[in-house]
Short mmCIF file of C-alpha atoms in Angstrom, two decimals:
data_model
loop_
_atom_site.label_atom_id
_atom_site.label_comp_id
_atom_site.label_asym_id
_atom_site.label_seq_id
_atom_site.Cartn_x
_atom_site.Cartn_y
_atom_site.Cartn_z
CA UNK A 1 37.59 -66.46 -94.29
CA UNK A 2 34.25 -65.74 -92.50
CA UNK A 3 33.16 -62.08 -92.57
CA UNK A 4 30.21 -60.67 -90.49
CA UNK A 5 27.22 -59.49 -92.66
CA UNK A 6 26.75 -55.74 -92.35
CA UNK A 7 23.32 -56.15 -90.83
CA UNK A 8 24.96 -58.37 -88.08
CA UNK A 9 27.86 -55.85 -87.60
CA UNK A 10 25.26 -52.96 -87.19
CA UNK A 11 23.13 -55.16 -84.67
CA UNK A 12 26.26 -55.99 -82.61
CA UNK A 13 27.32 -52.27 -82.70
CA UNK A 14 23.70 -51.25 -81.78
CA UNK A 15 23.72 -53.61 -78.61
CA UNK A 16 27.19 -52.57 -77.61
CA UNK A 17 26.34 -48.71 -77.81
CA UNK A 18 23.07 -49.39 -75.96
CA UNK A 19 24.69 -51.44 -73.17
CA UNK A 20 27.48 -48.84 -72.71
CA UNK A 21 24.71 -46.00 -72.61
CA UNK A 22 22.59 -47.94 -70.00
CA UNK A 23 25.69 -48.74 -67.90
CA UNK A 24 26.85 -44.84 -68.07
CA UNK A 25 23.15 -43.69 -67.28
CA UNK A 26 23.22 -46.25 -64.39
CA UNK A 27 26.49 -44.91 -62.95
CA UNK A 28 25.26 -41.22 -63.38
CA UNK A 29 22.03 -42.50 -61.13
CA UNK A 30 24.43 -43.11 -58.34
CA UNK A 31 25.86 -40.01 -56.81
CA UNK A 32 28.70 -39.72 -54.13
CA UNK A 33 26.67 -39.79 -51.09
CA UNK A 34 27.50 -39.44 -47.19
CA UNK A 35 24.77 -41.29 -45.26
CA UNK A 36 24.94 -40.69 -41.60
CA UNK A 37 23.23 -43.44 -39.63
CA UNK A 38 22.66 -42.85 -35.84
CA UNK A 39 21.56 -45.16 -33.04
CA UNK A 40 21.59 -45.24 -29.37
CA UNK A 41 23.51 -48.60 -28.89
CA UNK A 42 27.39 -49.47 -28.30
CA UNK A 43 29.59 -51.21 -30.99
CA UNK A 44 29.04 -54.59 -29.44
CA UNK A 45 25.26 -54.33 -29.86
CA UNK A 46 23.38 -56.17 -32.80
CA UNK A 47 22.00 -52.87 -33.89
CA UNK A 48 25.38 -51.69 -34.55
CA UNK A 49 26.36 -55.10 -36.46
CA UNK A 50 23.21 -54.47 -38.35
CA UNK A 51 24.48 -51.09 -39.31
CA UNK A 52 27.88 -52.33 -40.14
CA UNK A 53 26.60 -54.84 -42.68
CA UNK A 54 24.08 -52.37 -44.04
CA UNK A 55 26.91 -50.03 -44.71
CA UNK A 56 29.07 -52.78 -46.34
CA UNK A 57 26.21 -53.81 -48.61
CA UNK A 58 25.50 -50.21 -49.71
CA UNK A 59 29.04 -49.64 -50.42
CA UNK A 60 29.54 -52.65 -52.54
CA UNK A 61 26.37 -52.30 -54.50
CA UNK A 62 27.04 -48.55 -55.28
CA UNK A 63 30.64 -49.12 -56.28
CA UNK A 64 31.80 -47.33 -53.21
CA UNK A 65 30.00 -44.13 -54.06
CA UNK A 66 27.57 -44.22 -51.29
CA UNK A 67 29.11 -44.24 -47.87
CA UNK A 68 27.25 -44.76 -44.52
CA UNK A 69 28.89 -43.79 -41.67
CA UNK A 70 27.94 -45.03 -38.39
CA UNK A 71 27.19 -42.74 -35.05
CA UNK A 72 26.77 -45.10 -32.21
CA UNK A 73 25.81 -44.56 -28.30
CA UNK A 74 23.57 -41.54 -28.72
CA UNK A 75 26.41 -39.44 -30.32
CA UNK A 76 23.72 -37.72 -32.56
CA UNK A 77 21.20 -37.21 -29.70
CA UNK A 78 18.35 -39.49 -28.21
CA UNK A 79 15.81 -41.18 -30.35
CA UNK A 80 13.41 -38.25 -30.34
CA UNK A 81 16.21 -35.92 -31.24
CA UNK A 82 17.53 -38.20 -34.12
CA UNK A 83 13.76 -38.32 -35.47
CA UNK A 84 13.49 -34.84 -35.61
CA UNK A 85 16.81 -34.63 -37.41
CA UNK A 86 15.57 -37.23 -39.86
CA UNK A 87 12.32 -35.17 -40.48
CA UNK A 88 14.38 -31.94 -40.89
CA UNK A 89 16.64 -33.56 -43.53
CA UNK A 90 19.74 -32.80 -41.19
CA UNK A 91 20.41 -36.44 -40.59
CA UNK A 92 19.83 -39.46 -43.13
CA UNK A 93 19.29 -42.56 -41.18
CA UNK A 94 18.54 -43.97 -37.85
CA UNK A 95 17.24 -47.21 -36.18
CA UNK A 96 15.33 -46.49 -33.35
CA UNK A 97 12.85 -48.69 -31.38
CA UNK A 98 9.53 -48.66 -32.78
CA UNK A 99 8.26 -47.45 -29.54
CA UNK A 100 9.74 -43.98 -30.09
CA UNK A 101 7.39 -43.44 -33.16
CA UNK A 102 4.11 -43.69 -31.07
CA UNK A 103 4.21 -40.17 -30.77
CA UNK A 104 3.95 -39.30 -34.31
CA UNK A 105 2.01 -42.50 -35.66
CA UNK A 106 0.26 -43.59 -32.47
CA UNK A 107 -0.66 -47.08 -34.11
CA UNK A 108 2.88 -48.16 -33.47
CA UNK A 109 2.00 -48.35 -29.71
CA UNK A 110 0.53 -51.87 -31.19
CA UNK A 111 3.85 -53.31 -31.62
CA UNK A 112 4.52 -52.76 -27.86
CA UNK A 113 1.60 -54.20 -26.65
CA UNK A 114 2.44 -56.50 -23.81
CA UNK A 115 2.49 -60.38 -24.23
CA UNK A 116 1.05 -60.02 -27.89
CA UNK A 117 3.70 -62.72 -29.18
CA UNK A 118 5.52 -65.49 -27.53
CA UNK A 119 8.18 -66.31 -30.24
CA UNK A 120 10.41 -64.84 -32.59
CA UNK A 121 8.73 -66.76 -35.79
CA UNK A 122 5.40 -64.94 -34.54
CA UNK A 123 7.04 -61.29 -34.22
CA UNK A 124 8.53 -61.53 -37.61
CA UNK A 125 5.46 -62.72 -39.37
CA UNK A 126 3.49 -59.93 -37.45
CA UNK A 127 6.07 -57.01 -38.44
CA UNK A 128 6.86 -58.49 -42.07
CA UNK A 129 3.23 -59.03 -43.08
CA UNK A 130 0.39 -56.79 -43.49
CA UNK A 131 0.27 -55.07 -40.10
CA UNK A 132 3.97 -53.82 -40.02
CA UNK A 133 3.66 -52.50 -43.78
CA UNK A 134 0.49 -50.73 -42.83
CA UNK A 135 2.46 -48.85 -40.11
CA UNK A 136 5.35 -48.26 -42.37
CA UNK A 137 2.99 -46.71 -44.94
CA UNK A 138 1.85 -44.14 -42.42
CA UNK A 139 5.32 -42.68 -42.07
CA UNK A 140 6.11 -40.74 -45.29
CA UNK A 141 3.50 -38.13 -44.51
CA UNK A 142 5.40 -37.44 -41.24
CA UNK A 143 8.84 -36.91 -43.10
CA UNK A 144 9.99 -40.59 -42.66
CA UNK A 145 10.67 -43.60 -45.00
CA UNK A 146 10.89 -47.07 -43.33
CA UNK A 147 13.07 -49.73 -44.78
CA UNK A 148 12.05 -52.63 -42.53
CA UNK A 149 12.30 -53.98 -38.85
CA UNK A 150 15.16 -55.59 -37.02
CA UNK A 151 15.25 -57.38 -33.92
CA UNK A 152 15.74 -55.65 -30.45
CA UNK A 153 14.18 -58.88 -28.70
CA UNK A 154 11.88 -59.55 -25.63
CA UNK A 155 12.10 -56.89 -22.80
CA UNK A 156 12.86 -58.25 -19.23
CA UNK A 157 12.83 -56.42 -16.08
CA UNK A 158 16.13 -55.84 -13.84
CA UNK A 159 16.19 -54.45 -10.53
CA UNK A 160 18.06 -53.84 -7.38
CA UNK A 161 15.56 -55.05 -4.79
CA UNK A 162 14.09 -58.70 -5.49
CA UNK A 163 13.66 -61.34 -8.28
CA UNK A 164 10.39 -60.74 -10.25
CA UNK A 165 8.41 -64.17 -9.87
CA UNK A 166 5.01 -62.87 -10.21
CA UNK A 167 2.96 -59.64 -10.89
CA UNK A 168 2.82 -58.75 -7.31
CA UNK A 169 6.57 -58.72 -7.09
CA UNK A 170 6.59 -55.46 -9.20
CA UNK A 171 4.26 -53.53 -6.55
CA UNK A 172 6.02 -50.39 -5.77
CA UNK A 173 9.19 -50.54 -7.64
CA UNK A 174 10.33 -47.45 -9.23
CA UNK A 175 10.99 -48.58 -12.92
CA UNK A 176 12.26 -46.55 -15.72
CA UNK A 177 10.29 -47.17 -18.81
CA UNK A 178 10.51 -45.84 -22.32
CA UNK A 179 8.43 -42.43 -22.48
CA UNK A 180 5.59 -44.19 -24.00
CA UNK A 181 1.77 -44.34 -22.74
CA UNK A 182 1.41 -48.08 -23.31
CA UNK A 183 4.49 -48.86 -21.05
CA UNK A 184 3.48 -46.36 -18.45
CA UNK A 185 -0.13 -47.66 -18.20
CA UNK A 186 1.01 -51.38 -18.24
CA UNK A 187 3.46 -50.97 -15.55
CA UNK A 188 0.95 -49.06 -13.58
CA UNK A 189 -1.42 -51.97 -13.93
CA UNK A 190 1.17 -53.80 -12.11
CA UNK A 191 1.17 -51.31 -9.38
CA UNK A 192 4.99 -50.51 -10.17
CA UNK A 193 5.69 -46.77 -10.19
CA UNK A 194 6.92 -46.32 -13.83
CA UNK A 195 9.48 -43.40 -14.52
CA UNK A 196 9.52 -42.27 -18.06
CA UNK A 197 13.34 -41.34 -18.98
CA UNK A 198 15.40 -41.04 -22.11
CA UNK A 199 17.83 -43.98 -22.36
CA UNK A 200 21.05 -41.82 -22.25
CA UNK A 201 20.01 -41.09 -18.78
CA UNK A 202 19.30 -44.54 -17.46
CA UNK A 203 22.73 -45.91 -16.25
CA UNK A 204 23.20 -42.78 -13.94
CA UNK A 205 19.70 -43.01 -12.53
CA UNK A 206 20.26 -46.75 -11.49
CA UNK A 207 23.48 -46.13 -10.05
CA UNK A 208 22.29 -43.06 -7.95
CA UNK A 209 19.21 -45.30 -6.84
CA UNK A 210 16.79 -42.52 -8.40
CA UNK A 211 15.04 -45.57 -10.04
CA UNK A 212 15.03 -49.40 -8.70
CA UNK A 213 15.23 -50.72 -12.03
CA UNK A 214 14.37 -50.83 -15.69
CA UNK A 215 13.23 -53.17 -18.57
CA UNK A 216 15.14 -53.98 -21.65
CA UNK A 217 16.33 -56.86 -23.86
CA UNK A 218 18.94 -58.94 -22.61
CA UNK A 219 21.67 -57.64 -25.16
CA UNK A 220 20.91 -54.08 -24.09
CA UNK A 221 21.08 -54.92 -20.39
CA UNK A 222 24.75 -56.49 -21.04
CA UNK A 223 26.03 -54.01 -23.57
CA UNK A 224 25.09 -51.03 -21.23
CA UNK A 225 26.71 -52.65 -18.30
CA UNK A 226 23.44 -52.52 -16.45
CA UNK A 227 24.61 -55.31 -14.31
CA UNK A 228 27.05 -53.14 -12.51
CA UNK A 229 24.35 -51.30 -10.97
CA UNK A 230 21.54 -53.96 -10.85
CA UNK A 231 21.37 -57.25 -8.98
CA UNK A 232 18.24 -59.17 -10.30
CA UNK A 233 17.08 -59.96 -13.88
CA UNK A 234 13.99 -61.63 -14.41
CA UNK A 235 13.00 -62.96 -17.61
CA UNK A 236 9.54 -61.42 -17.92
CA UNK A 237 9.41 -61.38 -21.55
CA UNK A 238 6.47 -58.96 -21.28
CA UNK A 239 6.93 -57.06 -24.67
CA UNK A 240 8.65 -58.12 -27.82
CA UNK A 241 10.61 -55.05 -29.27
CA UNK A 242 11.90 -54.20 -32.68
CA UNK A 243 13.85 -51.61 -34.12
CA UNK A 244 12.95 -49.84 -37.21
CA UNK A 245 15.49 -48.74 -40.15
CA UNK A 246 14.37 -45.07 -41.02
CA UNK A 247 15.42 -42.88 -43.63
CA UNK A 248 14.90 -38.90 -43.74
CA UNK A 249 12.23 -38.51 -46.49
CA UNK A 250 14.04 -35.25 -47.61
CA UNK A 251 16.94 -37.38 -48.41
CA UNK A 252 15.24 -40.11 -49.93
CA UNK A 253 13.16 -37.98 -52.23
CA UNK A 254 16.94 -36.73 -53.53
CA UNK A 255 17.70 -40.31 -54.46
CA UNK A 256 17.56 -41.69 -57.94
CA UNK A 257 15.41 -44.74 -58.32
CA UNK A 258 18.64 -46.65 -58.76
CA UNK A 259 19.97 -45.54 -55.51
CA UNK A 260 16.77 -46.19 -53.61
CA UNK A 261 16.63 -49.79 -54.97
CA UNK A 262 20.56 -50.23 -53.65
CA UNK A 263 19.32 -48.87 -50.19
CA UNK A 264 16.10 -51.18 -50.16
CA UNK A 265 18.07 -54.29 -51.27
CA UNK A 266 20.74 -53.75 -48.74
CA UNK A 267 18.22 -53.27 -46.09
CA UNK A 268 16.45 -56.36 -47.32
CA UNK A 269 19.67 -58.35 -47.09
CA UNK A 270 20.76 -57.26 -43.64
CA UNK A 271 17.43 -57.84 -41.79
CA UNK A 272 17.89 -61.68 -41.67
CA UNK A 273 21.54 -61.36 -40.52
CA UNK A 274 20.92 -58.67 -37.92
CA UNK A 275 17.75 -60.87 -36.49
CA UNK A 276 20.00 -63.90 -36.24
CA UNK A 277 22.93 -61.78 -34.68
CA UNK A 278 20.68 -60.51 -32.09
CA UNK A 279 18.87 -63.63 -31.17
CA UNK A 280 22.39 -65.44 -30.63
CA UNK A 281 23.45 -62.37 -28.59
CA UNK A 282 20.32 -62.60 -26.26
CA UNK A 283 21.02 -66.08 -25.80
CA UNK A 284 24.54 -65.60 -24.58
CA UNK A 285 23.76 -62.32 -22.69
CA UNK A 286 21.78 -64.48 -20.09
CA UNK A 287 24.82 -66.56 -19.18
CA UNK A 288 27.03 -63.37 -19.48
CA UNK A 289 24.82 -61.41 -16.90
CA UNK A 290 25.09 -64.38 -14.63
CA UNK A 291 28.94 -64.62 -14.83
CA UNK A 292 28.98 -60.87 -13.88
CA UNK A 293 26.86 -61.57 -10.65
CA UNK A 294 23.32 -60.98 -11.58
CA UNK A 295 20.90 -63.27 -10.02
CA UNK A 296 18.41 -64.53 -13.04
CA UNK A 297 14.98 -66.05 -12.84
CA UNK A 298 12.33 -67.15 -15.11
CA UNK A 299 8.56 -66.69 -14.53
CA UNK A 300 6.48 -69.72 -14.88
CA UNK A 301 3.78 -69.81 -17.67
CA UNK A 302 0.80 -69.53 -15.20
CA UNK A 303 2.46 -66.34 -13.44
CA UNK A 304 3.03 -64.91 -17.22
CA UNK A 305 -0.54 -65.76 -18.03
CA UNK A 306 -1.64 -63.77 -14.92
CA UNK A 307 0.29 -60.78 -16.02
CA UNK A 308 -1.13 -61.13 -19.55
CA UNK A 309 -4.65 -60.64 -17.87
CA UNK A 310 -3.70 -57.88 -15.73
CA UNK A 311 -2.35 -56.14 -18.70
CA UNK A 312 -5.40 -56.86 -21.06
CA UNK A 313 -7.49 -53.87 -19.81
CA UNK A 314 -4.69 -51.55 -20.84
CA UNK A 315 -4.36 -52.82 -24.25
CA UNK A 316 -8.12 -52.88 -24.96
CA UNK A 317 -8.22 -49.10 -23.92
CA UNK A 318 -5.40 -48.13 -26.24
CA UNK A 319 -6.53 -50.25 -29.07
CA UNK A 320 -10.05 -48.44 -28.93
CA UNK A 321 -8.23 -45.04 -29.60
CA UNK A 322 -6.49 -46.18 -32.78
CA UNK A 323 -7.31 -46.22 -36.60
CA UNK A 324 -10.19 -49.01 -36.46
CA UNK A 325 -8.61 -50.51 -39.86
CA UNK A 326 -5.20 -50.83 -38.46
CA UNK A 327 -6.70 -52.18 -35.07
CA UNK A 328 -8.74 -54.75 -36.92
CA UNK A 329 -5.86 -55.78 -39.04
CA UNK A 330 -3.67 -56.02 -35.66
CA UNK A 331 -6.22 -58.56 -33.94
CA UNK A 332 -7.00 -60.42 -37.21
CA UNK A 333 -2.99 -60.84 -37.69
CA UNK A 334 -2.68 -61.84 -34.18
CA UNK A 335 -5.46 -64.59 -34.42
CA UNK A 336 -3.76 -65.78 -37.65
CA UNK A 337 -0.21 -66.16 -36.25
CA UNK A 338 -1.50 -67.68 -32.90
CA UNK A 339 -3.26 -70.64 -35.05
#
């Protein structure tokens, strides 16, 4: 009969006790939490799919203790209202377009520079690399923590007047744009009449003809039924747009390291999935918009080149007003990814 030596028994017991202790401490580190995650989009939009996947991962990693509740279609307010709610600790999470952060960290305007990137791969390299991280590092002092970037897609112009085949076709068009200085000045350079307006008011403004058109990624145009109130959709691809996954710093600071790790890991795992879903949806949306009666056209590379040249003085003006270190990082990164 083999008996364990006393020293081995003690070692085994000590290991079992330490394992139990670690597991219980880890379990204590994860509290019951309700996380309100707001955004502007409908349930069929890729941002909503991203929120749902993130919620599933957080639930499974926390043993069901951390519950992410989605609030879609601007139910918690527009982007700036939700931003204030996060800063005040009233709301836990949101996923706005990076554009909305330019009011508190103006260097986020760099993400919206027209014709900066031509492909999704270039966009991902720019945002996941040193530039994207440098921008994220500026948020905690503003009461926000970011867990990375999601895909919103290349922005395209719709309107009720004519196809946009060249810069001159924008002349005189009253276009709703995001309330962002880079967007306003870019469309002024194209001699359009840009009208800043919250997204929630857009459909009504198009329907009443208060504005002639707007610009958004294809999936947003489809999901929000813009095809009901617009005839032309033109693949201008003038700006690559990203969403950013934000957490209230007041809420984040209450989390244990174990809980923060759950949130970070879930966000990292969701990113690739959300981008894939978003890009597939954009491709499908073009055919869907045409089937709904919209007239679709693409711009020739030569005309896109002309648009880039017209917009260049705008970006030169803005970059001169940004933090020089971040502006240099941006131009260096662009040079690297365009090689």
